[in-house]
PDB file of C-alpha atoms in Angstrom:
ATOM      1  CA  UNK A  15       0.000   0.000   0.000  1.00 91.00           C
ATOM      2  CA  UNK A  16       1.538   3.407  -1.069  1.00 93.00           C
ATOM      3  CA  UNK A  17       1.260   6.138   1.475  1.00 96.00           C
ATOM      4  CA  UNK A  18       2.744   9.886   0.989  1.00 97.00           C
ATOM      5  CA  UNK A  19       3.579  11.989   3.823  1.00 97.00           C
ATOM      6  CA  UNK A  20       3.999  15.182   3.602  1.00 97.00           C
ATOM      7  CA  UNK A  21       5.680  18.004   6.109  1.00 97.00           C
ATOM      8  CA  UNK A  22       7.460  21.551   6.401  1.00 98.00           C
ATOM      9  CA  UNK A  23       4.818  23.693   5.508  1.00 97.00           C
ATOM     10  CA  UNK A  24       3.994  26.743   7.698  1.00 97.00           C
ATOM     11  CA  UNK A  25       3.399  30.554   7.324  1.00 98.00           C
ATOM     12  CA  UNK A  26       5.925  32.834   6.222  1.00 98.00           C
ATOM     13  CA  UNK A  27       6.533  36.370   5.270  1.00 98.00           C
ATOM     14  CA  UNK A  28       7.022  37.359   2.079  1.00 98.00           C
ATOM     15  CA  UNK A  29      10.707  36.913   0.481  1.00 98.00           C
ATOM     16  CA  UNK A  30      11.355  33.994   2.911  1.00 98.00           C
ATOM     17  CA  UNK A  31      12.383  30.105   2.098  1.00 98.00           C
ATOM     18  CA  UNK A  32      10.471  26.726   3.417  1.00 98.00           C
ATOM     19  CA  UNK A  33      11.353  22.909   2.607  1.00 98.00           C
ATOM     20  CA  UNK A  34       8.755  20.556   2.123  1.00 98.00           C
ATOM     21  CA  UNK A  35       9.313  16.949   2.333  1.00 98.00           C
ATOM     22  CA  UNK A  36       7.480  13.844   1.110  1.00 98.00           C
ATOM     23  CA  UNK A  37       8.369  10.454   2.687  1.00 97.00           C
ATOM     24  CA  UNK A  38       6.960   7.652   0.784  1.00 95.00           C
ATOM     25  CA  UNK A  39       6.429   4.253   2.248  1.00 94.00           C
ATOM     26  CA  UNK A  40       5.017   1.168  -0.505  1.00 89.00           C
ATOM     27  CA  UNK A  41       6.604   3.330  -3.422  1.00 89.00           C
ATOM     28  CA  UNK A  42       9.903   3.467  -4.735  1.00 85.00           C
ATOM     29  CA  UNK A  43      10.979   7.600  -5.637  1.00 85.00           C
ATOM     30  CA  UNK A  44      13.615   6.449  -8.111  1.00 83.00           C
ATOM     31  CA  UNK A  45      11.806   4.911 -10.949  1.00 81.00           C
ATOM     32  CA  UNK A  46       8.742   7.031 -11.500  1.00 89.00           C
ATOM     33  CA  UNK A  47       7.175  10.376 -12.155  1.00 94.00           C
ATOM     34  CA  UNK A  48       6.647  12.579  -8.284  1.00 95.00           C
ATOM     35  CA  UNK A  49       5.463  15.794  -7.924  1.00 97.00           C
ATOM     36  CA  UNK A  50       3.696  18.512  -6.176  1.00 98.00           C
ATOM     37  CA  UNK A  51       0.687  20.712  -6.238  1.00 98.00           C
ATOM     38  CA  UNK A  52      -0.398  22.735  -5.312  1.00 98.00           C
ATOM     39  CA  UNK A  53      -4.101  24.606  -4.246  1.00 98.00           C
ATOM     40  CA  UNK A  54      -5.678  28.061  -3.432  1.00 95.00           C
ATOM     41  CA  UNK A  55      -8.938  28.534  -1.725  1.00 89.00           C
ATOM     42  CA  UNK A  56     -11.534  29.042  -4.974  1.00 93.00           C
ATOM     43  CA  UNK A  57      -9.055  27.936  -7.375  1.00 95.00           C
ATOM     44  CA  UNK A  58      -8.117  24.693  -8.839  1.00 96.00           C
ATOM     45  CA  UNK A  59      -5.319  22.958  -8.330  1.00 96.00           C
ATOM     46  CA  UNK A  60      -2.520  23.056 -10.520  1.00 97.00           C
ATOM     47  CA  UNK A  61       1.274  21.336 -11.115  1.00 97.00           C
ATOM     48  CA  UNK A  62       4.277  23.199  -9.355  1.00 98.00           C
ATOM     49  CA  UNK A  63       6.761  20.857 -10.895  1.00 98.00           C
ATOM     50  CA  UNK A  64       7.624  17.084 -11.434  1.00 96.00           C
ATOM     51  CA  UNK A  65      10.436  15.114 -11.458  1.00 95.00           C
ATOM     52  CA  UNK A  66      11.046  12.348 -13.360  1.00 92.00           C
ATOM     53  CA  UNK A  67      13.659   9.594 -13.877  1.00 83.00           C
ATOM     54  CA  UNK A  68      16.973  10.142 -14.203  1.00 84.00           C
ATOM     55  CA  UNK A  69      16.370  13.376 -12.290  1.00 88.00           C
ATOM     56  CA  UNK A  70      14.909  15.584 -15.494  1.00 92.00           C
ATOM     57  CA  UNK A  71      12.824  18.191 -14.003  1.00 95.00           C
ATOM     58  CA  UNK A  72       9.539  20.547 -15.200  1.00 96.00           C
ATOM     59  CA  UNK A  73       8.251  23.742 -13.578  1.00 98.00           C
ATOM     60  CA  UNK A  74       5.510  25.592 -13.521  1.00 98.00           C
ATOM     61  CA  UNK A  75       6.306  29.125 -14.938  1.00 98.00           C
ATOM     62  CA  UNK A  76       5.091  30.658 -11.772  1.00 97.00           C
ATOM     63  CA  UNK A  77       7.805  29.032  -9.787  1.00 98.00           C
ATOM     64  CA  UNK A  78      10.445  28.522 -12.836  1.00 98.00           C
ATOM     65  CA  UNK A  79      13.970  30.183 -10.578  1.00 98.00           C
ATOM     66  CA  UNK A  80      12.137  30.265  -7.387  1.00 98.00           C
ATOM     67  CA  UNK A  81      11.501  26.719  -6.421  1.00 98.00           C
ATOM     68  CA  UNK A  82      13.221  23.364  -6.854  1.00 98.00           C
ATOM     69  CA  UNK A  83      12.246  19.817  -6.725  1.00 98.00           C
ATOM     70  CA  UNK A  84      14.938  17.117  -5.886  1.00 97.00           C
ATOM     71  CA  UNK A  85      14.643  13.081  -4.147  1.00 95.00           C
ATOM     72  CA  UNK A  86      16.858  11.496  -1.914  1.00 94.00           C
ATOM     73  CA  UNK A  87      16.447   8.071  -3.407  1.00 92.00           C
ATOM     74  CA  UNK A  88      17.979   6.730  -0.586  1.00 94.00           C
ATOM     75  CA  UNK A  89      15.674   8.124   1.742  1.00 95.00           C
ATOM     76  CA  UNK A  90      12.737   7.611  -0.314  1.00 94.00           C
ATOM     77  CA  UNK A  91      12.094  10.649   0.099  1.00 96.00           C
ATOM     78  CA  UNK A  92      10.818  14.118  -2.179  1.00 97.00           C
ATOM     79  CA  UNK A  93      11.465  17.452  -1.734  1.00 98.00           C
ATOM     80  CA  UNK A  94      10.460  20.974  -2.487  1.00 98.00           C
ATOM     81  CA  UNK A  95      12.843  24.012  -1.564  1.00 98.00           C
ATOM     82  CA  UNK A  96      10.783  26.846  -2.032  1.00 98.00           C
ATOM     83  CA  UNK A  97      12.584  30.239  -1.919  1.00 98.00           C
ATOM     84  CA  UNK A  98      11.389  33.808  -2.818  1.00 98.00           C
ATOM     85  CA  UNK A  99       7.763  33.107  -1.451  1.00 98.00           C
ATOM     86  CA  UNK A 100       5.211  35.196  -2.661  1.00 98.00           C
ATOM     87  CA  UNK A 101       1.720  35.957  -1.021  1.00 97.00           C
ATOM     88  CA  UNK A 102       0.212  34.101  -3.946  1.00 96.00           C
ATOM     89  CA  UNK A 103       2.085  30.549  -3.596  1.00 98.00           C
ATOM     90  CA  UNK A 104      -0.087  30.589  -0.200  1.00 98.00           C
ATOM     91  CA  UNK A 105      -2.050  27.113  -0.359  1.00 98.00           C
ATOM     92  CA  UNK A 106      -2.305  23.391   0.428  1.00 98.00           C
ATOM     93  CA  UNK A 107       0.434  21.760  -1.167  1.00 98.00           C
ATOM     94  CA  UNK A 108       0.069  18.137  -2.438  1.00 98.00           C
ATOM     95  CA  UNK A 109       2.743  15.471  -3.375  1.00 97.00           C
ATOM     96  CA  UNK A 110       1.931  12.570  -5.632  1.00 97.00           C
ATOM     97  CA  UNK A 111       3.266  10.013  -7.486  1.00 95.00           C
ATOM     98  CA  UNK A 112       2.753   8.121 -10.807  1.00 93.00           C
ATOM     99  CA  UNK A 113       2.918   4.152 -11.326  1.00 89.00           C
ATOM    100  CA  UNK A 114       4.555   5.394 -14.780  1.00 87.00           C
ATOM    101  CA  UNK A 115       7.839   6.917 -15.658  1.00 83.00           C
ATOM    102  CA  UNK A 116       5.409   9.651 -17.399  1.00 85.00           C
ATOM    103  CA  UNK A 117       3.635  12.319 -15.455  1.00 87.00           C
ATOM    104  CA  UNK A 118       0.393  12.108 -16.820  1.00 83.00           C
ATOM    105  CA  UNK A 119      -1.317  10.267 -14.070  1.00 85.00           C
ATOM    106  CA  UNK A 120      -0.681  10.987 -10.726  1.00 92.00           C
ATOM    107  CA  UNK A 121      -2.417   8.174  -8.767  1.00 93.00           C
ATOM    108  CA  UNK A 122      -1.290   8.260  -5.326  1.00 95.00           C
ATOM    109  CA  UNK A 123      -1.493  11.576  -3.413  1.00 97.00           C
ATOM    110  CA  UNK A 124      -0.538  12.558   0.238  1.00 97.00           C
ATOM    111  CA  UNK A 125      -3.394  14.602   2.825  1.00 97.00           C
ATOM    112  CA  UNK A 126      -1.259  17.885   2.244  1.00 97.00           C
ATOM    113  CA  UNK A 127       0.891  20.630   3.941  1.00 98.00           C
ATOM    114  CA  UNK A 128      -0.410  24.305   4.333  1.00 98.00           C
ATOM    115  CA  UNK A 129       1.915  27.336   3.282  1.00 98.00           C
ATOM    116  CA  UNK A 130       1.189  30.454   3.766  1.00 98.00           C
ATOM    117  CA  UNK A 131       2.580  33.559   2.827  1.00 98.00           C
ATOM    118  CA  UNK A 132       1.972  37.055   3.766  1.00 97.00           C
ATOM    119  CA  UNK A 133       2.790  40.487   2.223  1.00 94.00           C
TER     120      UNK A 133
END
């Protein structure tokens, strides 16, 4: 049974830096497509970037310079480093994971961290 965990959100000012972190238990990070969204109150949610295997990367444009996804394989374990926070990256922040090197399907998601961010 894959379970995601996520953790390091929190509420920030403006300019600052958080970490998130997915552990994943019943899923192995290093052979398939993980990645994190992300969701506003009233708005959908939408893709803040993927990694795949072999480590290639995709970012939303919102958060293209700002943020960066990595794994620790070893640790089973996903990341977000979010830096330059803005008031509008405030929002529940999902990790999930594919079955599939591709990134099309996201099947197994975690309950969510909260970030907020405030001008």
């Amino acid at each position: 049974q894959v379970q995601l965990v996520e953790s390091g959100g929190g509420s920030v000012q403006a300019g600052g830096s958080l970490t998130l972190s997915c552990a994943a238990y019943g899923y192995s990070t290093s052979h398939y497509c993980m990645g994190w969204f992300r969701q506003a109150p009233g708005k959908e949610r939408e893709r803040v970037a993927h990694i795949r295997m072999h480590g290639v990367t995709n970012y939303a444009d919102s958060v293209k310079g700002r943020f960066t996804i990595s794994r620790d394989n070893a640790k089973n374990t996903l990341y977000l480093q979010m830096n330059s926070l803005k008031p509008e990256d405030t929002g529940m922040y999902y990790c999930a994971a594919s079955p599939f090197v591709v990134c099309d399907s996201m099947t197994f998601w975690g309950q969510g961290t909260q970030v907020t961010v405030s001008s």
